[in-house]
Amino acid sequence: MKLNKILKIIGAIVAVAGLAAAVYFAVKKLTAKKPVDYFDDNDFFECDNELEVVEAENAAAADEAPAEQPKAAPKAKKAPAKKAKTEEAKAE
């Protein structure tokens, strides 16, 4: 009977130690600093900053045609001043 009781106590100690280790590793993994990934733009695309000039035949005609201008939004009207209430307040 004593052996059974001793095994239960050892089992409880092992279970508590395992639980503590699991919590420790979980906290350590969640709070660990992650390495920063730096990317070089040259890895993704090449840019030589040289502009290519392309001439179009209808470019002059497109510049001369008037562009359709959008209509301006109507202006908001101000509410009329409430003179009646202010005059009543002055009379009192």
PDB file of C-alpha atoms in Angstrom:
ATOM      1  CA  MET A   1       0.000   0.000   0.000  1.00  0.00           C
ATOM      2  CA  LYS A   2       2.860   2.362   0.750  1.00  0.00           C
ATOM      3  CA  LEU A   3       4.375   1.758  -2.708  1.00  0.00           C
ATOM      4  CA  ASN A   4       1.110   2.754  -4.402  1.00  0.00           C
ATOM      5  CA  LYS A   5       0.962   6.011  -2.422  1.00  0.00           C
ATOM      6  CA  ILE A   6       4.599   6.854  -3.238  1.00  0.00           C
ATOM      7  CA  LEU A   7       3.994   6.279  -6.980  1.00  0.00           C
ATOM      8  CA  LYS A   8       0.976   8.610  -6.897  1.00  0.00           C
ATOM      9  CA  ILE A   9       3.055  11.365  -5.278  1.00  0.00           C
ATOM     10  CA  ILE A  10       5.871  10.918  -7.802  1.00  0.00           C
ATOM     11  CA  GLY A  11       3.325  10.975 -10.637  1.00  0.00           C
ATOM     12  CA  ALA A  12       1.820  14.218  -9.332  1.00  0.00           C
ATOM     13  CA  ILE A  13       5.273  15.824  -9.088  1.00  0.00           C
ATOM     14  CA  VAL A  14       6.105  14.761 -12.660  1.00  0.00           C
ATOM     15  CA  ALA A  15       2.770  16.124 -13.907  1.00  0.00           C
ATOM     16  CA  VAL A  16       3.328  19.503 -12.220  1.00  0.00           C
ATOM     17  CA  ALA A  17       6.895  19.680 -13.576  1.00  0.00           C
ATOM     18  CA  GLY A  18       5.646  18.857 -17.091  1.00  0.00           C
ATOM     19  CA  LEU A  19       2.972  21.517 -16.868  1.00  0.00           C
ATOM     20  CA  ALA A  20       5.517  24.090 -15.674  1.00  0.00           C
ATOM     21  CA  ALA A  21       7.879  23.175 -18.538  1.00  0.00           C
ATOM     22  CA  ALA A  22       5.054  23.520 -21.090  1.00  0.00           C
ATOM     23  CA  VAL A  23       4.121  26.958 -19.756  1.00  0.00           C
ATOM     24  CA  TYR A  24       7.793  28.027 -19.760  1.00  0.00           C
ATOM     25  CA  PHE A  25       8.366  26.999 -23.388  1.00  0.00           C
ATOM     26  CA  ALA A  26       5.074  28.542 -24.539  1.00  0.00           C
ATOM     27  CA  VAL A  27       5.898  31.888 -22.926  1.00  0.00           C
ATOM     28  CA  LYS A  28       9.445  31.790 -24.258  1.00  0.00           C
ATOM     29  CA  LYS A  29       8.231  31.088 -27.799  1.00  0.00           C
ATOM     30  CA  LEU A  30       5.590  33.815 -27.740  1.00  0.00           C
ATOM     31  CA  THR A  31       7.897  36.492 -26.346  1.00  0.00           C
ATOM     32  CA  ALA A  32      11.009  35.639 -28.379  1.00  0.00           C
ATOM     33  CA  LYS A  33      12.363  38.407 -30.598  1.00  0.00           C
ATOM     34  CA  LYS A  34      11.876  37.571 -34.232  1.00  0.00           C
ATOM     35  CA  PRO A  35      14.667  38.383 -36.682  1.00  0.00           C
ATOM     36  CA  VAL A  36      13.911  41.281 -38.995  1.00  0.00           C
ATOM     37  CA  ASP A  37      13.774  40.458 -42.697  1.00  0.00           C
ATOM     38  CA  TYR A  38      15.335  43.154 -44.832  1.00  0.00           C
ATOM     39  CA  PHE A  39      14.563  43.145 -48.543  1.00  0.00           C
ATOM     40  CA  ASP A  40      16.662  44.651 -51.270  1.00  0.00           C
ATOM     41  CA  ASP A  41      14.567  46.322 -53.970  1.00  0.00           C
ATOM     42  CA  ASN A  42      17.018  45.156 -56.594  1.00  0.00           C
ATOM     43  CA  ASP A  43      15.980  41.584 -55.894  1.00  0.00           C
ATOM     44  CA  PHE A  44      12.466  42.284 -57.165  1.00  0.00           C
ATOM     45  CA  PHE A  45      12.909  44.600 -60.139  1.00  0.00           C
ATOM     46  CA  GLU A  46      15.517  46.464 -62.069  1.00  0.00           C
ATOM     47  CA  CYS A  47      15.246  50.199 -62.461  1.00  0.00           C
ATOM     48  CA  ASP A  48      17.786  52.128 -64.490  1.00  0.00           C
ATOM     49  CA  ASN A  49      15.866  55.438 -64.285  1.00  0.00           C
ATOM     50  CA  GLU A  50      16.098  55.978 -68.039  1.00  0.00           C
ATOM     51  CA  LEU A  51      12.896  57.253 -69.571  1.00  0.00           C
ATOM     52  CA  GLU A  52      11.920  56.168 -73.052  1.00  0.00           C
ATOM     53  CA  VAL A  53      10.349  58.843 -75.233  1.00  0.00           C
ATOM     54  CA  VAL A  54       7.586  57.585 -77.487  1.00  0.00           C
ATOM     55  CA  GLU A  55       6.152  59.878 -80.141  1.00  0.00           C
ATOM     56  CA  ALA A  56       2.484  59.621 -81.028  1.00  0.00           C
ATOM     57  CA  GLU A  57       0.889  60.931 -84.215  1.00  0.00           C
ATOM     58  CA  ASN A  58      -2.377  62.022 -82.574  1.00  0.00           C
ATOM     59  CA  ALA A  59      -0.778  63.637 -79.548  1.00  0.00           C
ATOM     60  CA  ALA A  60      -1.192  67.188 -80.910  1.00  0.00           C
ATOM     61  CA  ALA A  61      -4.869  66.605 -81.730  1.00  0.00           C
ATOM     62  CA  ALA A  62      -5.538  65.233 -78.266  1.00  0.00           C
ATOM     63  CA  ASP A  63      -3.941  68.285 -76.644  1.00  0.00           C
ATOM     64  CA  GLU A  64      -6.077  70.701 -78.691  1.00  0.00           C
ATOM     65  CA  ALA A  65      -9.417  69.011 -77.900  1.00  0.00           C
ATOM     66  CA  PRO A  66     -11.055  70.601 -74.856  1.00  0.00           C
ATOM     67  CA  ALA A  67     -11.380  68.196 -71.991  1.00  0.00           C
ATOM     68  CA  GLU A  68     -14.815  67.771 -70.478  1.00  0.00           C
ATOM     69  CA  GLN A  69     -14.773  69.482 -67.110  1.00  0.00           C
ATOM     70  CA  PRO A  70     -16.803  68.046 -64.251  1.00  0.00           C
ATOM     71  CA  LYS A  71     -19.562  70.202 -62.824  1.00  0.00           C
ATOM     72  CA  ALA A  72     -18.853  71.847 -59.513  1.00  0.00           C
ATOM     73  CA  ALA A  73     -20.802  70.544 -56.553  1.00  0.00           C
ATOM     74  CA  PRO A  74     -23.547  72.904 -55.341  1.00  0.00           C
ATOM     75  CA  LYS A  75     -22.568  74.990 -52.369  1.00  0.00           C
ATOM     76  CA  ALA A  76     -24.275  74.281 -49.075  1.00  0.00           C
ATOM     77  CA  LYS A  77     -26.681  76.999 -47.983  1.00  0.00           C
ATOM     78  CA  LYS A  78     -26.346  78.495 -44.546  1.00  0.00           C
ATOM     79  CA  ALA A  79     -29.321  78.262 -42.243  1.00  0.00           C
ATOM     80  CA  PRO A  80     -31.054  81.593 -41.617  1.00  0.00           C
ATOM     81  CA  ALA A  81     -30.287  83.183 -38.283  1.00  0.00           C
ATOM     82  CA  LYS A  82     -33.010  82.780 -35.675  1.00  0.00           C
ATOM     83  CA  LYS A  83     -33.688  86.384 -34.764  1.00  0.00           C
ATOM     84  CA  ALA A  84     -37.037  85.788 -33.093  1.00  0.00           C
ATOM     85  CA  LYS A  85     -35.592  83.776 -30.220  1.00  0.00           C
ATOM     86  CA  THR A  86     -32.759  86.210 -29.609  1.00  0.00           C
ATOM     87  CA  GLU A  87     -35.137  89.184 -29.587  1.00  0.00           C
ATOM     88  CA  GLU A  88     -37.395  87.408 -27.049  1.00  0.00           C
ATOM     89  CA  ALA A  89     -34.414  86.720 -24.814  1.00  0.00           C
ATOM     90  CA  LYS A  90     -33.422  90.384 -24.910  1.00  0.00           C
ATOM     91  CA  ALA A  91     -36.958  91.531 -24.080  1.00  0.00           C
ATOM     92  CA  GLU A  92     -37.022  89.447 -20.894  1.00  0.00           C
TER      93      GLU A  92
END
